[in-house]
mmCIF file of C-alpha atoms in Angstrom:
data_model
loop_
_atom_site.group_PDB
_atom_site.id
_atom_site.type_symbol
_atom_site.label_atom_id
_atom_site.label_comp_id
_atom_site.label_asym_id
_atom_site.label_seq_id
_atom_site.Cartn_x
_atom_site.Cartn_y
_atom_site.Cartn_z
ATOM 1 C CA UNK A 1312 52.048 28.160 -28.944
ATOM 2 C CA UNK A 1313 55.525 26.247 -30.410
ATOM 3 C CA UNK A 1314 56.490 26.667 -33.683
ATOM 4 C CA UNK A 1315 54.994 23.298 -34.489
ATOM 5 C CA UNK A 1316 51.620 24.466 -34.119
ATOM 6 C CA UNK A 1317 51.706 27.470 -35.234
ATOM 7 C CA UNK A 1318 52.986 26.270 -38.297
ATOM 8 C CA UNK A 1319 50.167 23.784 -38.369
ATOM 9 C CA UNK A 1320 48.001 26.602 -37.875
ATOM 10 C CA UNK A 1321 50.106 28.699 -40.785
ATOM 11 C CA UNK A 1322 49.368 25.921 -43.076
ATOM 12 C CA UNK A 1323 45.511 25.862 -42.073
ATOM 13 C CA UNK A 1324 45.287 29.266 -42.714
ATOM 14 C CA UNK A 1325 47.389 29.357 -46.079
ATOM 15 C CA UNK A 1326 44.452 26.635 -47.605
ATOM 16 C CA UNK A 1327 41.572 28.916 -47.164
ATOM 17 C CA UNK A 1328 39.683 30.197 -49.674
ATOM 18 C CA UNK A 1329 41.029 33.834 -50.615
ATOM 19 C CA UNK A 1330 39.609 37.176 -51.171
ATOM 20 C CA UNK A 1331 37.739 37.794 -54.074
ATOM 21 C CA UNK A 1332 37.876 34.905 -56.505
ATOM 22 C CA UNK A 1333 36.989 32.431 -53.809
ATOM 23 C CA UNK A 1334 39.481 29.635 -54.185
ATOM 24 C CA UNK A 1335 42.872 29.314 -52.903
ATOM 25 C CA UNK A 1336 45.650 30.670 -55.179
ATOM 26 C CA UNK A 1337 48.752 27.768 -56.365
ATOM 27 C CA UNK A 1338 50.617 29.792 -54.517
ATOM 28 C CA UNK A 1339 49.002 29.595 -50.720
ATOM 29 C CA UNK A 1340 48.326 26.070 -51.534
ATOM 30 C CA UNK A 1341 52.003 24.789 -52.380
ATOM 31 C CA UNK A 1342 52.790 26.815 -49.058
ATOM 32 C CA UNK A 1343 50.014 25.425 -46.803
ATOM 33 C CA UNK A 1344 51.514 21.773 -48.123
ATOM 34 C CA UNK A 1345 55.099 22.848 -47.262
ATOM 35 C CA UNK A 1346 54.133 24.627 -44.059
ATOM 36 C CA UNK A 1347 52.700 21.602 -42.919
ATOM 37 C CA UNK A 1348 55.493 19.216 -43.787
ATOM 38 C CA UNK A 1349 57.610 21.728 -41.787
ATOM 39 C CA UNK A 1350 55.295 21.619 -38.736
ATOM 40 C CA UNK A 1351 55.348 17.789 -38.451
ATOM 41 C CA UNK A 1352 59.569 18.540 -39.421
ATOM 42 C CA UNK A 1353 59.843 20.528 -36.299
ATOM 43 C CA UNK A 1354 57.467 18.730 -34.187
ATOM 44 C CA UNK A 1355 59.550 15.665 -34.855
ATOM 45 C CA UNK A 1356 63.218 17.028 -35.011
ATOM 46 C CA UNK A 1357 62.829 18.938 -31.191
ATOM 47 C CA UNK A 1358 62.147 15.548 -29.889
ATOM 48 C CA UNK A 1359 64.105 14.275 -30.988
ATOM 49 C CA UNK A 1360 67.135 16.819 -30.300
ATOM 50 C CA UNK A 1361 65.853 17.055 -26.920
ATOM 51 C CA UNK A 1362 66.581 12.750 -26.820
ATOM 52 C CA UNK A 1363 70.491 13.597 -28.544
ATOM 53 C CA UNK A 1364 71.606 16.374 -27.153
ATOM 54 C CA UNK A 1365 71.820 18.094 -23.506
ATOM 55 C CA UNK A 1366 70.388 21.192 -22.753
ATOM 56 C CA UNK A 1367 73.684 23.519 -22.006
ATOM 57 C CA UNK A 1368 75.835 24.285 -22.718
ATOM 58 C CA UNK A 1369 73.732 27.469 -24.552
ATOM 59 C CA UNK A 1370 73.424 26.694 -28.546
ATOM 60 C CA UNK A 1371 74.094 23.050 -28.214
ATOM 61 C CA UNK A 1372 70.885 21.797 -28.849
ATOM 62 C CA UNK A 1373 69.804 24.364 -32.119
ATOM 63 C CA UNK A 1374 73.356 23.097 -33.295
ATOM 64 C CA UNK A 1375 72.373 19.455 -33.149
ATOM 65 C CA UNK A 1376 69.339 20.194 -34.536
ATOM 66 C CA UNK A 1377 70.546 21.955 -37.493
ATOM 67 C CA UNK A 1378 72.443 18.148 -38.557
ATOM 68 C CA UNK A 1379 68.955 16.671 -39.031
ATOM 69 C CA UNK A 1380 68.770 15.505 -42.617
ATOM 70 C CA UNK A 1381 65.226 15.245 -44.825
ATOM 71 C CA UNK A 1382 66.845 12.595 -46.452
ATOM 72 C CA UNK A 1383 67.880 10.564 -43.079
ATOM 73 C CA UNK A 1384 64.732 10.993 -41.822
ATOM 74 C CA UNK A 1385 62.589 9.735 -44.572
ATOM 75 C CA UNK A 1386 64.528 6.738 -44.735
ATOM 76 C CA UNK A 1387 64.254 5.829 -41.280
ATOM 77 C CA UNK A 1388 60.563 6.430 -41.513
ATOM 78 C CA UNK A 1389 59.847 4.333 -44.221
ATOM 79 C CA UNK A 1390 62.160 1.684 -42.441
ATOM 80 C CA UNK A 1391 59.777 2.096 -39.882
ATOM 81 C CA UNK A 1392 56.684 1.506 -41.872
ATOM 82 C CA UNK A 1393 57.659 -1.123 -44.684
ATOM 83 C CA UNK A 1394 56.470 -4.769 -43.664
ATOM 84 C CA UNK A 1395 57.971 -5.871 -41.809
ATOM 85 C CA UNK A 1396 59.895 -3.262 -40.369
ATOM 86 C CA UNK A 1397 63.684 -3.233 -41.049
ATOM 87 C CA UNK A 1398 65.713 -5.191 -39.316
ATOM 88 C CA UNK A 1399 67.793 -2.416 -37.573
ATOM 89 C CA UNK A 1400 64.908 -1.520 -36.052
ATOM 90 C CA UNK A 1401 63.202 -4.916 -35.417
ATOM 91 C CA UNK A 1402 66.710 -5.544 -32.883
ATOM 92 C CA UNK A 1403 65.731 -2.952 -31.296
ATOM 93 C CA UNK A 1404 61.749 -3.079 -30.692
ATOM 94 C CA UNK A 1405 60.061 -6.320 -29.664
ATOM 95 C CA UNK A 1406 56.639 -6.951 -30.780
ATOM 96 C CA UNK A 1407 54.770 -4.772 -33.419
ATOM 97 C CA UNK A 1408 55.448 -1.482 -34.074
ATOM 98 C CA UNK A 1409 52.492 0.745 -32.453
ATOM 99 C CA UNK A 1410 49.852 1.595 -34.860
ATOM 100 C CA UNK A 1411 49.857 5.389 -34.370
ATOM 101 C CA UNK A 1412 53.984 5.228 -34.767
ATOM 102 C CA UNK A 1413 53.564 3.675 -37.923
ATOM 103 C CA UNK A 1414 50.949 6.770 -38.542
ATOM 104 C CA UNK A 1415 53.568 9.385 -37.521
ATOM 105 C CA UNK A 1416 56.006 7.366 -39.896
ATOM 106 C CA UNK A 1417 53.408 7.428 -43.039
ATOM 107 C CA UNK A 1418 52.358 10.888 -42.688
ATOM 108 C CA UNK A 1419 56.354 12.043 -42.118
ATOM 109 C CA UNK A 1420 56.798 10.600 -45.718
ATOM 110 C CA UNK A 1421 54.011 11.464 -47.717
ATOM 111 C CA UNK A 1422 54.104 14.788 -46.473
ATOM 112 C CA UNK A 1423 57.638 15.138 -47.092
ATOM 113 C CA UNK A 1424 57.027 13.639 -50.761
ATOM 114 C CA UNK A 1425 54.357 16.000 -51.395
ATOM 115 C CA UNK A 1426 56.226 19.464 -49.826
ATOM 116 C CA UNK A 1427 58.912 18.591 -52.437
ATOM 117 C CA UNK A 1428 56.578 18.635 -55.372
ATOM 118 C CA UNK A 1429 54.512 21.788 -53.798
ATOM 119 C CA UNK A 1430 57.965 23.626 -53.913
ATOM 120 C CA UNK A 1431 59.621 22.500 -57.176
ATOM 121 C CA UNK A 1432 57.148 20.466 -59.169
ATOM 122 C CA UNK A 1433 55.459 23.098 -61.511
ATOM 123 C CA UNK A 1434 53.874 20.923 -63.293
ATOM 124 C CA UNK A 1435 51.876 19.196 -60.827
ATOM 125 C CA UNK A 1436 48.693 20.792 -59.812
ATOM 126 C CA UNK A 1437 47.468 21.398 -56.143
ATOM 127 C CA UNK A 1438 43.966 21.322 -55.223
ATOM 128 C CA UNK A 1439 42.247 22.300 -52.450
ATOM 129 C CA UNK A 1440 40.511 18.849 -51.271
ATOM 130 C CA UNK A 1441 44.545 17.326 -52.060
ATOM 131 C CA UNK A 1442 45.642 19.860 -49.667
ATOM 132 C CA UNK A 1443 43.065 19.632 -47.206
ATOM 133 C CA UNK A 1444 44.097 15.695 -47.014
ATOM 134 C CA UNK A 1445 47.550 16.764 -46.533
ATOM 135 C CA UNK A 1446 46.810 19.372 -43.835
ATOM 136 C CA UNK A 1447 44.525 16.837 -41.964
ATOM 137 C CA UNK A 1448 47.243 13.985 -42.242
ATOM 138 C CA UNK A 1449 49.612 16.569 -40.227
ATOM 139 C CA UNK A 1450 47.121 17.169 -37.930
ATOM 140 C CA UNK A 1451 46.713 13.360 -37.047
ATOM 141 C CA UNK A 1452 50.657 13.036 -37.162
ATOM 142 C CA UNK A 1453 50.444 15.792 -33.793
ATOM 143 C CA UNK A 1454 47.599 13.378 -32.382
ATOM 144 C CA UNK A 1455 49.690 9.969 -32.640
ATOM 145 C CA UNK A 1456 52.728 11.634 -32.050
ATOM 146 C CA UNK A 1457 51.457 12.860 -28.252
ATOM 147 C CA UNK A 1458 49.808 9.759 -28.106
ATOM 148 C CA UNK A 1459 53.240 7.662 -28.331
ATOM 149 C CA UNK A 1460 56.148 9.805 -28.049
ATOM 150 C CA UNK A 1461 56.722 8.719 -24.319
ATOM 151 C CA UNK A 1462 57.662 4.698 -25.642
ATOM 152 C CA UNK A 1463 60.364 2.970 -26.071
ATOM 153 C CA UNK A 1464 59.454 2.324 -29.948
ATOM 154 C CA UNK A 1465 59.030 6.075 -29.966
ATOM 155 C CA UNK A 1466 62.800 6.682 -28.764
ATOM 156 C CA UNK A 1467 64.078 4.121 -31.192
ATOM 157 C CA UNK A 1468 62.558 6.115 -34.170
ATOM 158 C CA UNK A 1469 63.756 9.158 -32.994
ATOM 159 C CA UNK A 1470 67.290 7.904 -32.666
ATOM 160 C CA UNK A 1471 66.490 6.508 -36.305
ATOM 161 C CA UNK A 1472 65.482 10.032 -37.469
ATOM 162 C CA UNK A 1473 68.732 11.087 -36.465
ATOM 163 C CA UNK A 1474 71.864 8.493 -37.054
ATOM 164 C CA UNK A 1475 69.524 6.111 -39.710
ATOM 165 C CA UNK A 1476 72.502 6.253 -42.219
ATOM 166 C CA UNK A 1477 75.378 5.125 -39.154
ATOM 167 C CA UNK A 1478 73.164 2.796 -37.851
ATOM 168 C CA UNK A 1479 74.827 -0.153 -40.776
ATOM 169 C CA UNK A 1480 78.386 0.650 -38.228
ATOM 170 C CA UNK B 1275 67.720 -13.427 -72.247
ATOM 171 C CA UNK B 1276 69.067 -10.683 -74.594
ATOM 172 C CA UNK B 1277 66.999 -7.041 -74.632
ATOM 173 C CA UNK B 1278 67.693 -3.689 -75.752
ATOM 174 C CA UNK B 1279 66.010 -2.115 -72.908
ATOM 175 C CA UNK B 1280 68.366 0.740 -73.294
ATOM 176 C CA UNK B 1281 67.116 1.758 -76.572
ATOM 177 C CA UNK B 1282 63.605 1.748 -76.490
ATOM 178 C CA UNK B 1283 62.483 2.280 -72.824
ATOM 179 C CA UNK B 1284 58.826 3.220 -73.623
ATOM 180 C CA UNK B 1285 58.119 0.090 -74.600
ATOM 181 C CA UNK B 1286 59.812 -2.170 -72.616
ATOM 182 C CA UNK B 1287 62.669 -4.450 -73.845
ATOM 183 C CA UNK B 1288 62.377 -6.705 -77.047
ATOM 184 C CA UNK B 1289 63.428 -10.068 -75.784
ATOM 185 C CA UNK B 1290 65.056 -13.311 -77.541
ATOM 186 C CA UNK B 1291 63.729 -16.287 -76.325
ATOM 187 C CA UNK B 1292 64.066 -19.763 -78.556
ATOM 188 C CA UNK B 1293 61.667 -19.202 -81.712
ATOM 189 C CA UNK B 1294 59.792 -16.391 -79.795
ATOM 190 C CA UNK B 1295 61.214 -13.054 -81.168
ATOM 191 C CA UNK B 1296 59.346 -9.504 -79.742
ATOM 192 C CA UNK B 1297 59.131 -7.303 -76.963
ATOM 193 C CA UNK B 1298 58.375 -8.680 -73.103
ATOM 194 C CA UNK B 1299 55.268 -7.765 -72.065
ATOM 195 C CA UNK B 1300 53.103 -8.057 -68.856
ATOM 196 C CA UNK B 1301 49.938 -10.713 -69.694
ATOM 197 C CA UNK B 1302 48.744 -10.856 -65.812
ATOM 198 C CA UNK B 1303 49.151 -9.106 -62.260
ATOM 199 C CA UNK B 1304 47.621 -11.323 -59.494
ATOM 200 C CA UNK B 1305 47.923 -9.283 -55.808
ATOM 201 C CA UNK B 1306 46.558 -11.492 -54.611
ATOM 202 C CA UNK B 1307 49.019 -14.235 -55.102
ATOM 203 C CA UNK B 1308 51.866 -11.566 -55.615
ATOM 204 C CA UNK B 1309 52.818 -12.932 -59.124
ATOM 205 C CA UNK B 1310 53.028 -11.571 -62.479
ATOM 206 C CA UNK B 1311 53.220 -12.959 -65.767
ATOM 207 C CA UNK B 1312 54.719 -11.905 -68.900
ATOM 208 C CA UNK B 1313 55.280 -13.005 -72.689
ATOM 209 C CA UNK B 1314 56.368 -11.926 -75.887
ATOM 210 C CA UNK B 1315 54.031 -9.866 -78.095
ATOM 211 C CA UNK B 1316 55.577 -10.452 -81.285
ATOM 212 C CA UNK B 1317 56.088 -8.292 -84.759
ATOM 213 C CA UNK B 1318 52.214 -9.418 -85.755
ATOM 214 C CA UNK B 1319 51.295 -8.340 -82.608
ATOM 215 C CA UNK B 1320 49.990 -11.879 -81.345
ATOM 216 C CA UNK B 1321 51.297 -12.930 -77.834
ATOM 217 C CA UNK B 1322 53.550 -15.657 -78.445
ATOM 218 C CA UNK B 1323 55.773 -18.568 -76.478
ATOM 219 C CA UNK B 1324 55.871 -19.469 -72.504
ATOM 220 C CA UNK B 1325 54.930 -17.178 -69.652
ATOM 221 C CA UNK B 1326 57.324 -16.399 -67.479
ATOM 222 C CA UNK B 1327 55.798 -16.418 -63.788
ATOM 223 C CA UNK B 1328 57.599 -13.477 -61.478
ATOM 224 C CA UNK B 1329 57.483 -12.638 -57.586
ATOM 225 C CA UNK B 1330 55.494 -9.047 -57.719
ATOM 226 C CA UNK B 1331 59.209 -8.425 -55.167
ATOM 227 C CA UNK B 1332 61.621 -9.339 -57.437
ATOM 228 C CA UNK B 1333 60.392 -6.983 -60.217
ATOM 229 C CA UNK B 1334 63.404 -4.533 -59.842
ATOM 230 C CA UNK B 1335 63.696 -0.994 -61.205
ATOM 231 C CA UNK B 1336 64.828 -0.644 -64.681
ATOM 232 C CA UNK B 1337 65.072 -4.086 -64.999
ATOM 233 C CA UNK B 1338 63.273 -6.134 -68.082
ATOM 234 C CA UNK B 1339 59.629 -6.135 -66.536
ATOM 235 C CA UNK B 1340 59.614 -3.096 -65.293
ATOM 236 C CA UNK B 1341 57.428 -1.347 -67.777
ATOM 237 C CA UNK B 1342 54.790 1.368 -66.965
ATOM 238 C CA UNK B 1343 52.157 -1.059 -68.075
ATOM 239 C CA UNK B 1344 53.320 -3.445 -65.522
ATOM 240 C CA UNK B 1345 52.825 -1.020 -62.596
ATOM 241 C CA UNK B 1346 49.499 -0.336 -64.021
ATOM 242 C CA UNK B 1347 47.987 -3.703 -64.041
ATOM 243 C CA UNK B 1348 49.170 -3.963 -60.449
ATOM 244 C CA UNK B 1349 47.088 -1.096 -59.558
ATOM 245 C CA UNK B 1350 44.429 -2.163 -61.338
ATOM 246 C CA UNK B 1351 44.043 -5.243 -59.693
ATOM 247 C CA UNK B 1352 44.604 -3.946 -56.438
ATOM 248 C CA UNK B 1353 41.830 -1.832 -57.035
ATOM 249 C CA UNK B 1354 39.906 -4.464 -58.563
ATOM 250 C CA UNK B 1355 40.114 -6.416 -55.169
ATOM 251 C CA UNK B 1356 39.430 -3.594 -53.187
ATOM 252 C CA UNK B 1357 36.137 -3.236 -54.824
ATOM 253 C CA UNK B 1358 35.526 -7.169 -54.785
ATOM 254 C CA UNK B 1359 36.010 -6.427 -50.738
ATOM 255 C CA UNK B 1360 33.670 -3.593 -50.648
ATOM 256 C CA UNK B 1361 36.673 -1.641 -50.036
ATOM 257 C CA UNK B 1362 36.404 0.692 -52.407
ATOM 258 C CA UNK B 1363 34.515 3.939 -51.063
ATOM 259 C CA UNK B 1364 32.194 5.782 -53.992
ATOM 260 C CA UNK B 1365 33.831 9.110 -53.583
ATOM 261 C CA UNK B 1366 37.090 7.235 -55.789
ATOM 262 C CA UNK B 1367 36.216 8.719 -59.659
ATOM 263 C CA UNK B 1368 39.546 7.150 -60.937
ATOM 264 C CA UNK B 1369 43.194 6.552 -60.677
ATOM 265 C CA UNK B 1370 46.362 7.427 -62.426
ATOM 266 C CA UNK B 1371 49.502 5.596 -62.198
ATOM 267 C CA UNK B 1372 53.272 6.982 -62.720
ATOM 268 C CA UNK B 1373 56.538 5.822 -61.790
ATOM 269 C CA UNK B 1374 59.804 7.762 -61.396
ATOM 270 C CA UNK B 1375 62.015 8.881 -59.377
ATOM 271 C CA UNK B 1376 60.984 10.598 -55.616
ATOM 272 C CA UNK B 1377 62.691 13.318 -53.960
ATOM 273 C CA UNK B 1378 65.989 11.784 -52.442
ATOM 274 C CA UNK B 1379 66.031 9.721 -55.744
ATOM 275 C CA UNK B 1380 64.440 6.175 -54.683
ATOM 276 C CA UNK B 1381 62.195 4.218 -57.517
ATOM 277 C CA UNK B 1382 59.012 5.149 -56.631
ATOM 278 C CA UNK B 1383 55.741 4.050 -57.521
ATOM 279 C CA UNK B 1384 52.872 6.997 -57.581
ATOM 280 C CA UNK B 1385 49.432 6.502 -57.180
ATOM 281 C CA UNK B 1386 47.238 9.300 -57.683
ATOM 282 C CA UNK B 1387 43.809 8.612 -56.469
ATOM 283 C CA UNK B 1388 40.953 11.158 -57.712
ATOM 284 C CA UNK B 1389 37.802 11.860 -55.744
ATOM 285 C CA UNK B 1390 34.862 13.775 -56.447
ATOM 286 C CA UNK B 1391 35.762 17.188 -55.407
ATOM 287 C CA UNK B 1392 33.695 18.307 -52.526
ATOM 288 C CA UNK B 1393 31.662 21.679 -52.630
ATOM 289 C CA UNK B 1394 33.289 24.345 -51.059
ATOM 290 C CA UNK B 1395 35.490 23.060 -48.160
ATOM 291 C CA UNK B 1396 34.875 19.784 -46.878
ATOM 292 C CA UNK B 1397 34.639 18.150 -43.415
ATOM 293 C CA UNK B 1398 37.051 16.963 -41.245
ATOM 294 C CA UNK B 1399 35.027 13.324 -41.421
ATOM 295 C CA UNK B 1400 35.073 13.584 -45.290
ATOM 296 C CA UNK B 1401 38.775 14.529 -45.224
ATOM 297 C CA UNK B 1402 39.219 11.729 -43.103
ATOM 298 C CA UNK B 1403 37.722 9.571 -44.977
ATOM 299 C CA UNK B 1404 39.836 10.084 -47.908
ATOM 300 C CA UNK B 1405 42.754 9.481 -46.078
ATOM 301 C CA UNK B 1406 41.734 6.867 -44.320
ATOM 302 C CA UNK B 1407 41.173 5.379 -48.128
ATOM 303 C CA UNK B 1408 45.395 6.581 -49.056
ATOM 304 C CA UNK B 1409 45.856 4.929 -45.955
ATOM 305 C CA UNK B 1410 44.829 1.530 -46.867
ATOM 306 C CA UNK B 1411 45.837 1.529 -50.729
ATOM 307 C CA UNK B 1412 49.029 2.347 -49.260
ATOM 308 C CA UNK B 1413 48.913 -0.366 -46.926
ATOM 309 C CA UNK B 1414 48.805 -2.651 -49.461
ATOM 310 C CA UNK B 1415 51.081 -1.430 -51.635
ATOM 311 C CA UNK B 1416 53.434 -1.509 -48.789
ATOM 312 C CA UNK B 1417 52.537 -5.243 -48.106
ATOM 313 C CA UNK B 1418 53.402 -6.203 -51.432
ATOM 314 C CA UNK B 1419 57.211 -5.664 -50.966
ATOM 315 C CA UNK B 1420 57.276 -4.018 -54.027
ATOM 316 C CA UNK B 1421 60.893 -2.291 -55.095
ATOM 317 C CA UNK B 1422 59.417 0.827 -55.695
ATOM 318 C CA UNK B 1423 58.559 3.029 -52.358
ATOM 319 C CA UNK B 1424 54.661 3.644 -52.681
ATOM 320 C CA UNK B 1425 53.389 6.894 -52.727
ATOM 321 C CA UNK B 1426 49.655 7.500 -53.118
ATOM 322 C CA UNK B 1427 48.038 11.036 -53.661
ATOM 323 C CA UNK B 1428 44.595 12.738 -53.623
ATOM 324 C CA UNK B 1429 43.314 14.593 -56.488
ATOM 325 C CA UNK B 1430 39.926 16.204 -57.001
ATOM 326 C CA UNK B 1431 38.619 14.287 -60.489
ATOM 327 C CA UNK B 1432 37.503 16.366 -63.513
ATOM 328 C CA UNK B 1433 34.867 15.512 -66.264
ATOM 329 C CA UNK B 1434 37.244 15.073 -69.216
ATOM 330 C CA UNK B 1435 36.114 17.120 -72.054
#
């Protein structure tokens, strides 16, 4: 399997009830909800690598990919998914964004919202039915994501994901 | 308008407004129109003077009417309609409404939505379900234009004691 899905499957694992005491400790919880954001992270970022950068020569591409931002990318994604869409990426898309794109885009930000409280926000409690949701949004963000990566609109929002904060140039 | 927002950010600003002396507060959120509108509660506590009528868009972080009770009315209604729609799905217990700051620093709006905690591990259709329900409150939100990025959670709700 790629490191995507093995990191969604990392994440599926993580939320299952534990030895002993039955419920999931705070601790595999927080990292099932930041194993997941990183599995929809990778999914997305080797895409869109693979759209930026050649293959050779050797190292090239795990170099670009290493300049992806969280920051960048969230933007873009929620310039994606605010109505109506932004107009940097309205020039470059005609007609409505595709539904399961704007899924990809949703799920990109909550996720990444969420695996910055599960890593640094003591005071906010995880659940097991909140991280359930969270795993199962991932899981839908591989299903759109296959479903529309091969589209123009898809390629724009990659590009976005990368260069969002040059596109103003 | 004079305020001293700065001071007192709890309770949002106390305004000066010809013979109306007190603190701005939020008297009505409408989603459906996307308007609010606020007046003066003055020092007897009575709401006093002329509302002021606001674009739900224009109401801009740290700015006069941005008050947590504000954001909560807004939700409220929201919620309100939803239900009016038949929108609103019986596992939802409850809400709870925050605003602050998300991760990279953007105004952000968070609503929390609590369900009744499943037994044991639930379903992939249940767990759909419930996001299917984030989905559309976000939706909304989103629609609204608001100037604080939407973010809306799942919690499992617990029987206050």
């Amino acid at each position: 399997m790629s490191l995507p899905k093995d990191l969604l499957e990392q994440a599926r694992l993580l939320a299952q009830p534990g030895t002993g005491r039955g419920r999931p400790r705070q601790a595999s919880l927080r990292r099932a909800v930041s194993t997941a954001y990183y599995a929809v992270f990778h999914l997305l970022s080797a895409d869109a690598t693979a759209q930026a950068s050649p293959v050779g020569p050797a190292g090239l591409r795990k170099r670009v990919q290493r300049s992806l931002q969280h920051t960048t990318m969230k933007t873009a994604a929620n310039a994606i998914q605010s109505s109506p869409p932004h107009p940097r990426i309205l020039a470059l898309i005609s007609g409505p964004i595709p539904s399961p794109l704007l899924s990809v885009a949703r799920g990109f930000v909550r996720l990444q919202d969420e695996r910055q409280n599960a890593d640094y926000d003591l005071g906010d409690h995880f659940d097991r039915n909140r991280v359930q949701g969270l795993i199962r949004e991932a899981e839908r963000v591989f299903r759109d994501w296959d479903s529309v990566r091969n589209t123009d609109e898809a390629r724009v929002f990659l590009a976005a994901l990368m260069f969002w904060n040059l596109w103003s140039k | 308008m004079a305020s001293n927002r700065a001071i007192l950010p709890d309770r949002g600003p106390q305004v000066s407004i010809p013979r109306n002396f007190g603190d701005l507060e939020v008297v009505r959120v409408d989603v459906m129109n996307r308007e609010a509108e606020f007046q003066v509660r003055s020092a007897d506590g009575s709401i006093v003077g002329p509302k002021f009528t606001t674009r739900l868009s224009m109401v801009r972080p740290n700015s006069e009417e941005d008050t947590k009770k504000f954001w909560k009315l807004l939700v409220d209604d929201l919620f309100r309609v939803l239900k009016q729609d038949g929108e609103l799905p019986e596992f939802v217990k409850d809400y709870e409404v925050s605003i602050d700051e998300d991760s990279t620093g953007d105004p952000a709006l968070y609503v929390k939505i609590l369900i009744k905690p499943a037994r044991g591990e639930a379903d992939n259709a249940t767990v759909d379900r419930w996001n299917d329900f984030v989905h559309l409150v976000q939706d909304r939100l989103i629609r609204l234009r608001l100037a604080r990025l939407p973010y809306v959670q799942l919690g499992e709700w617990r029987r206050k004691r």
